[in-house]
mmCIF file of C-alpha atoms in Angstrom:
data_model
loop_
_atom_site.group_PDB
_atom_site.id
_atom_site.type_symbol
_atom_site.label_atom_id
_atom_site.label_comp_id
_atom_site.label_asym_id
_atom_site.label_seq_id
_atom_site.Cartn_x
_atom_site.Cartn_y
_atom_site.Cartn_z
ATOM 1 C CA GLY A 112 -49.729 -35.818 2.042
ATOM 2 C CA ALA A 113 -46.986 -33.401 1.460
ATOM 3 C CA GLY A 114 -44.665 -32.549 4.308
ATOM 4 C CA VAL A 115 -43.029 -29.298 5.130
ATOM 5 C CA SER A 116 -41.095 -27.851 2.317
ATOM 6 C CA GLN A 117 -38.421 -25.142 2.268
ATOM 7 C CA SER A 118 -36.717 -23.250 -0.440
ATOM 8 C CA PRO A 119 -34.047 -22.789 -1.571
ATOM 9 C CA SER A 120 -32.308 -25.886 -0.356
ATOM 10 C CA ASN A 121 -28.970 -24.107 -0.515
ATOM 11 C CA LYS A 122 -28.191 -20.432 -0.698
ATOM 12 C CA VAL A 123 -24.721 -18.847 -1.035
ATOM 13 C CA THR A 124 -24.586 -15.092 -0.555
ATOM 14 C CA GLU A 125 -22.051 -12.411 -0.055
ATOM 15 C CA LYS A 126 -21.699 -10.599 3.190
ATOM 16 C CA GLY A 127 -23.915 -7.587 3.469
ATOM 17 C CA LYS A 128 -26.603 -8.933 1.064
ATOM 18 C CA ASP A 129 -30.185 -9.665 2.127
ATOM 19 C CA VAL A 130 -31.713 -13.127 1.803
ATOM 20 C CA GLU A 131 -35.087 -14.596 1.992
ATOM 21 C CA LEU A 132 -35.899 -18.153 2.998
ATOM 22 C CA ARG A 133 -39.310 -19.630 2.391
ATOM 23 C CA CYS A 134 -41.304 -22.262 4.296
ATOM 24 C CA ASP A 135 -44.376 -24.108 3.192
ATOM 25 C CA PRO A 136 -45.963 -25.812 6.174
ATOM 26 C CA ILE A 137 -48.137 -28.913 6.123
ATOM 27 C CA SER A 138 -51.659 -27.948 4.950
ATOM 28 C CA GLY A 139 -53.942 -27.266 7.903
ATOM 29 C CA HIS A 140 -51.095 -26.787 10.403
ATOM 30 C CA THR A 141 -51.670 -23.535 12.267
ATOM 31 C CA ALA A 142 -48.424 -23.330 14.142
ATOM 32 C CA LEU A 143 -45.089 -22.641 12.350
ATOM 33 C CA TYR A 144 -41.561 -22.455 13.787
ATOM 34 C CA TRP A 145 -38.170 -21.313 12.534
ATOM 35 C CA TYR A 146 -34.955 -22.673 14.032
ATOM 36 C CA ARG A 147 -31.355 -22.231 13.249
ATOM 37 C CA GLN A 148 -28.726 -25.013 13.446
ATOM 38 C CA SER A 149 -25.081 -24.316 13.105
ATOM 39 C CA LEU A 150 -22.741 -27.110 12.105
ATOM 40 C CA GLY A 151 -22.761 -29.936 14.718
ATOM 41 C CA GLN A 152 -24.857 -27.877 17.042
ATOM 42 C CA GLY A 153 -28.319 -28.018 18.494
ATOM 43 C CA LEU A 154 -31.525 -26.292 17.480
ATOM 44 C CA GLU A 155 -31.810 -22.566 18.224
ATOM 45 C CA PHE A 156 -35.345 -21.257 18.307
ATOM 46 C CA LEU A 157 -35.878 -18.151 16.242
ATOM 47 C CA ILE A 158 -39.600 -17.339 16.016
ATOM 48 C CA TYR A 159 -43.018 -18.975 15.974
ATOM 49 C CA PHE A 160 -46.400 -18.181 14.510
ATOM 50 C CA GLN A 161 -49.679 -19.554 15.760
ATOM 51 C CA GLY A 162 -52.848 -18.808 13.802
ATOM 52 C CA ASN A 163 -53.605 -15.087 13.796
ATOM 53 C CA SER A 164 -51.914 -14.386 17.115
ATOM 54 C CA ALA A 165 -48.893 -12.052 17.241
ATOM 55 C CA PRO A 166 -45.769 -14.146 16.619
ATOM 56 C CA ASP A 167 -43.237 -14.924 19.386
ATOM 57 C CA LYS A 168 -40.064 -13.246 18.136
ATOM 58 C CA SER A 169 -38.086 -13.794 21.285
ATOM 59 C CA GLY A 170 -35.441 -15.986 19.650
ATOM 60 C CA LEU A 171 -34.488 -13.689 16.883
ATOM 61 C CA PRO A 172 -30.779 -12.904 17.439
ATOM 62 C CA SER A 173 -30.844 -9.353 16.036
ATOM 63 C CA ASP A 174 -33.036 -6.790 14.307
ATOM 64 C CA ARG A 175 -31.494 -7.997 10.972
ATOM 65 C CA PHE A 176 -33.802 -10.979 11.245
ATOM 66 C CA SER A 177 -37.521 -10.827 10.527
ATOM 67 C CA ALA A 178 -40.220 -13.186 9.520
ATOM 68 C CA GLU A 179 -43.705 -13.015 8.065
ATOM 69 C CA ARG A 180 -46.439 -15.506 7.611
ATOM 70 C CA THR A 181 -48.996 -14.633 4.883
ATOM 71 C CA GLY A 182 -52.548 -15.895 4.992
ATOM 72 C CA GLY A 183 -51.699 -18.216 7.875
ATOM 73 C CA SER A 184 -49.658 -20.537 5.559
ATOM 74 C CA VAL A 185 -46.383 -19.755 3.930
ATOM 75 C CA SER A 186 -43.694 -18.048 5.916
ATOM 76 C CA THR A 187 -40.649 -16.033 4.787
ATOM 77 C CA LEU A 188 -37.574 -15.502 6.994
ATOM 78 C CA THR A 189 -35.588 -12.471 5.928
ATOM 79 C CA ILE A 190 -31.986 -11.753 6.977
ATOM 80 C CA GLN A 191 -30.752 -8.349 6.079
ATOM 81 C CA ARG A 192 -27.086 -7.363 5.737
ATOM 82 C CA THR A 193 -25.939 -10.918 6.229
ATOM 83 C CA GLN A 194 -22.869 -11.705 8.319
ATOM 84 C CA GLN A 195 -20.652 -14.738 8.162
ATOM 85 C CA GLU A 196 -21.965 -15.859 11.555
ATOM 86 C CA ASP A 197 -25.352 -16.221 10.005
ATOM 87 C CA SER A 198 -24.110 -19.248 8.020
ATOM 88 C CA ALA A 199 -26.174 -22.222 9.229
ATOM 89 C CA VAL A 200 -29.048 -24.487 8.319
ATOM 90 C CA TYR A 201 -32.350 -22.784 8.794
ATOM 91 C CA LEU A 202 -35.125 -25.232 9.670
ATOM 92 C CA CYS A 203 -38.821 -24.642 9.550
ATOM 93 C CA ALA A 204 -41.383 -26.831 11.389
ATOM 94 C CA SER A 205 -45.064 -26.891 11.685
ATOM 95 C CA SER A 206 -47.658 -28.460 14.025
ATOM 96 C CA LEU A 207 -51.335 -29.035 13.864
ATOM 97 C CA ASP A 208 -52.827 -26.841 16.470
ATOM 98 C CA ILE A 209 -51.681 -25.245 19.621
ATOM 99 C CA SER A 210 -54.562 -22.759 20.011
ATOM 100 C CA GLY A 211 -56.193 -24.754 22.656
ATOM 101 C CA ARG A 212 -54.920 -26.656 25.519
ATOM 102 C CA ARG A 213 -57.018 -29.614 24.647
ATOM 103 C CA ALA A 214 -55.341 -30.037 21.220
ATOM 104 C CA LEU A 215 -54.933 -33.627 20.448
ATOM 105 C CA ARG A 216 -51.673 -33.310 18.413
ATOM 106 C CA TYR A 217 -48.596 -31.303 19.451
ATOM 107 C CA GLU A 218 -46.051 -32.931 17.176
ATOM 108 C CA GLN A 219 -43.755 -30.742 15.178
ATOM 109 C CA TYR A 220 -42.770 -31.841 11.671
ATOM 110 C CA PHE A 221 -39.518 -30.336 10.216
ATOM 111 C CA GLY A 222 -38.772 -29.277 6.688
ATOM 112 C CA PRO A 223 -35.472 -30.278 5.033
ATOM 113 C CA GLY A 224 -33.866 -26.957 5.770
ATOM 114 C CA THR A 225 -32.094 -24.241 3.902
ATOM 115 C CA ARG A 226 -28.292 -24.301 4.141
ATOM 116 C CA LEU A 227 -27.120 -20.636 4.153
ATOM 117 C CA THR A 228 -23.536 -19.791 3.442
ATOM 118 C CA VAL A 229 -22.289 -16.255 3.769
ATOM 119 C CA THR A 230 -18.986 -15.563 2.075
ATOM 120 C CA GLY B 4 -37.685 -19.454 30.817
ATOM 121 C CA GLU B 5 -37.274 -23.164 30.176
ATOM 122 C CA ASN B 6 -33.841 -24.680 30.097
ATOM 123 C CA VAL B 7 -33.201 -28.248 28.895
ATOM 124 C CA GLU B 8 -30.048 -30.139 29.560
ATOM 125 C CA GLN B 9 -29.089 -33.350 27.935
ATOM 126 C CA HIS B 10 -26.542 -36.051 28.811
ATOM 127 C CA PRO B 11 -24.362 -37.572 27.561
ATOM 128 C CA SER B 12 -23.246 -35.464 24.663
ATOM 129 C CA THR B 13 -21.743 -38.530 23.032
ATOM 130 C CA LEU B 14 -22.544 -42.183 23.486
ATOM 131 C CA SER B 15 -20.957 -45.286 21.911
ATOM 132 C CA VAL B 16 -22.553 -48.691 22.399
ATOM 133 C CA GLN B 17 -21.977 -52.114 20.857
ATOM 134 C CA GLU B 18 -24.621 -53.408 18.617
ATOM 135 C CA GLY B 19 -27.315 -55.213 20.516
ATOM 136 C CA ASP B 20 -26.711 -53.258 23.706
ATOM 137 C CA SER B 21 -29.051 -50.660 25.190
ATOM 138 C CA ALA B 22 -28.644 -46.880 25.073
ATOM 139 C CA VAL B 23 -30.048 -44.427 27.502
ATOM 140 C CA ILE B 24 -30.070 -40.615 26.998
ATOM 141 C CA LYS B 25 -31.351 -38.356 29.824
ATOM 142 C CA CYS B 26 -32.734 -34.851 29.705
ATOM 143 C CA THR B 27 -33.624 -32.553 32.630
ATOM 144 C CA TYR B 28 -35.855 -29.477 32.369
ATOM 145 C CA SER B 29 -36.386 -26.518 34.575
ATOM 146 C CA ASP B 30 -39.904 -25.363 34.113
ATOM 147 C CA SER B 31 -42.472 -27.454 35.965
ATOM 148 C CA ALA B 32 -45.192 -26.159 33.643
ATOM 149 C CA SER B 33 -43.779 -28.042 30.662
ATOM 150 C CA ASN B 34 -45.972 -30.956 29.762
ATOM 151 C CA TYR B 35 -44.950 -32.271 26.385
ATOM 152 C CA PHE B 36 -41.605 -33.900 25.725
ATOM 153 C CA PRO B 37 -40.669 -35.179 22.263
ATOM 154 C CA TRP B 38 -37.610 -36.929 21.116
ATOM 155 C CA TYR B 39 -36.109 -36.417 17.645
ATOM 156 C CA LYS B 40 -33.530 -38.368 15.712
ATOM 157 C CA GLN B 41 -31.376 -36.482 13.201
ATOM 158 C CA GLU B 42 -29.235 -38.423 10.788
ATOM 159 C CA LEU B 43 -26.313 -36.613 9.099
ATOM 160 C CA GLY B 44 -27.535 -34.049 6.641
ATOM 161 C CA LYS B 45 -31.216 -34.802 7.276
ATOM 162 C CA ARG B 46 -34.023 -33.134 9.033
ATOM 163 C CA PRO B 47 -34.967 -34.025 12.665
ATOM 164 C CA GLN B 48 -37.593 -36.746 12.765
ATOM 165 C CA LEU B 49 -39.907 -37.322 15.678
ATOM 166 C CA ILE B 50 -39.351 -40.838 17.077
ATOM 167 C CA ILE B 51 -41.361 -40.807 20.268
ATOM 168 C CA ASP B 52 -43.043 -38.317 22.656
ATOM 169 C CA ILE B 53 -44.681 -38.215 26.033
ATOM 170 C CA ARG B 54 -47.116 -35.978 27.849
ATOM 171 C CA SER B 55 -46.932 -35.215 31.549
ATOM 172 C CA ASN B 56 -49.921 -37.273 32.497
ATOM 173 C CA VAL B 57 -48.050 -40.474 31.474
ATOM 174 C CA GLY B 58 -44.959 -41.933 33.152
ATOM 175 C CA GLU B 59 -43.798 -44.225 30.378
ATOM 176 C CA LYS B 60 -44.411 -44.839 26.667
ATOM 177 C CA LYS B 61 -43.053 -47.630 24.495
ATOM 178 C CA ASP B 62 -42.854 -48.147 20.782
ATOM 179 C CA GLN B 63 -41.041 -51.329 19.863
ATOM 180 C CA ARG B 64 -37.381 -50.847 20.714
ATOM 181 C CA ILE B 65 -37.848 -47.315 21.906
ATOM 182 C CA ALA B 66 -39.230 -46.112 25.220
ATOM 183 C CA VAL B 67 -39.435 -42.812 27.004
ATOM 184 C CA THR B 68 -39.880 -42.389 30.791
ATOM 185 C CA LEU B 69 -40.856 -39.243 32.631
ATOM 186 C CA ASN B 70 -40.253 -38.252 36.224
ATOM 187 C CA LYS B 71 -42.283 -35.071 36.825
ATOM 188 C CA THR B 72 -41.136 -34.664 40.371
ATOM 189 C CA ALA B 73 -37.500 -34.727 39.441
ATOM 190 C CA LYS B 74 -38.131 -32.971 36.093
ATOM 191 C CA HIS B 75 -36.337 -35.442 34.003
ATOM 192 C CA PHE B 76 -37.129 -37.733 31.101
ATOM 193 C CA SER B 77 -35.113 -40.440 29.364
ATOM 194 C CA LEU B 78 -34.901 -42.175 26.097
ATOM 195 C CA HIS B 79 -34.223 -45.880 26.099
ATOM 196 C CA ILE B 80 -33.232 -47.725 22.957
ATOM 197 C CA THR B 81 -32.930 -51.551 23.323
ATOM 198 C CA GLU B 82 -31.138 -53.984 20.971
ATOM 199 C CA THR B 83 -29.379 -51.163 19.211
ATOM 200 C CA GLN B 84 -28.566 -51.448 15.567
ATOM 201 C CA PRO B 85 -26.033 -49.464 13.395
ATOM 202 C CA GLU B 86 -28.970 -47.572 11.838
ATOM 203 C CA ASP B 87 -29.783 -46.162 15.272
ATOM 204 C CA SER B 88 -26.520 -44.142 14.898
ATOM 205 C CA ALA B 89 -27.582 -40.432 14.733
ATOM 206 C CA VAL B 90 -27.928 -37.310 16.874
ATOM 207 C CA TYR B 91 -30.812 -37.410 19.276
ATOM 208 C CA PHE B 92 -32.517 -34.278 20.591
ATOM 209 C CA CYS B 93 -34.979 -33.993 23.427
ATOM 210 C CA ALA B 94 -37.266 -31.066 23.892
ATOM 211 C CA ALA B 95 -39.696 -29.606 26.364
ATOM 212 C CA SER B 96 -42.820 -27.663 25.649
ATOM 213 C CA TYR B 97 -45.925 -26.242 27.219
ATOM 214 C CA TYR B 98 -48.965 -27.479 25.334
ATOM 215 C CA GLY B 99 -46.934 -27.521 22.154
ATOM 216 C CA GLN B 100 -45.721 -24.013 22.395
ATOM 217 C CA ASN B 101 -42.226 -22.695 23.022
ATOM 218 C CA PHE B 102 -40.244 -25.769 22.281
ATOM 219 C CA VAL B 103 -36.916 -25.683 23.963
ATOM 220 C CA PHE B 104 -34.426 -28.338 22.666
ATOM 221 C CA GLY B 105 -31.539 -29.968 24.430
ATOM 222 C CA PRO B 106 -28.046 -29.673 22.889
ATOM 223 C CA GLY B 107 -28.212 -33.244 21.414
ATOM 224 C CA THR B 108 -26.505 -36.616 21.915
ATOM 225 C CA ARG B 109 -24.434 -38.192 19.261
ATOM 226 C CA LEU B 110 -25.041 -41.924 19.453
ATOM 227 C CA SER B 111 -22.716 -44.388 17.646
ATOM 228 C CA VAL B 112 -23.597 -48.036 17.476
ATOM 229 C CA LEU B 113 -20.564 -50.051 16.800
ATOM 230 C CA PRO B 114 -20.974 -53.276 14.782
#
């Protein structure tokens, strides 16, 4: 089946503009994660959604960052008033089910990422 | 919160030799430990994982060992090949929640 998809694949924007990044998780996956990866660096956790529970926003770096997940599927990460330091690859990942401690599958599958460049 | 350290940050081995990457974690409640391989310009791909009720898991040339007491786990790659060259990330998680990743190890396999 289809994997995690993200759009756009590349986004160039001017400093101060708002951007929206989209993630389509694997069908049936209830958990969705956003990460940020700067060039040559590791994975910085931003936010995750699990089913209908309140999202864990503890990784969002500032109030310019927000995310939504509509209908338990597609998610949008919004960055307002972009800054040059926001330039990075934004990765989305999904996993099957973490609602119960007896879940059989915990594996995260990553999308191809959106490369954001703020000029 | 959880903190994951990973060593070494870079590793060069000759083709055919073994490579070992080690991660330590701080939260004893963590119970799921995946390893990801990320090739240049590509997304991270899960290569192997282990749960805390198991001490070792093997998949062909790749193995992961876990020492819960010492709170460390290691990735072992035997008979390395040039296509194993990539950045490898470890992570720790509690029942598939709150994944915390290590900073990564850049592995170079020299022909």
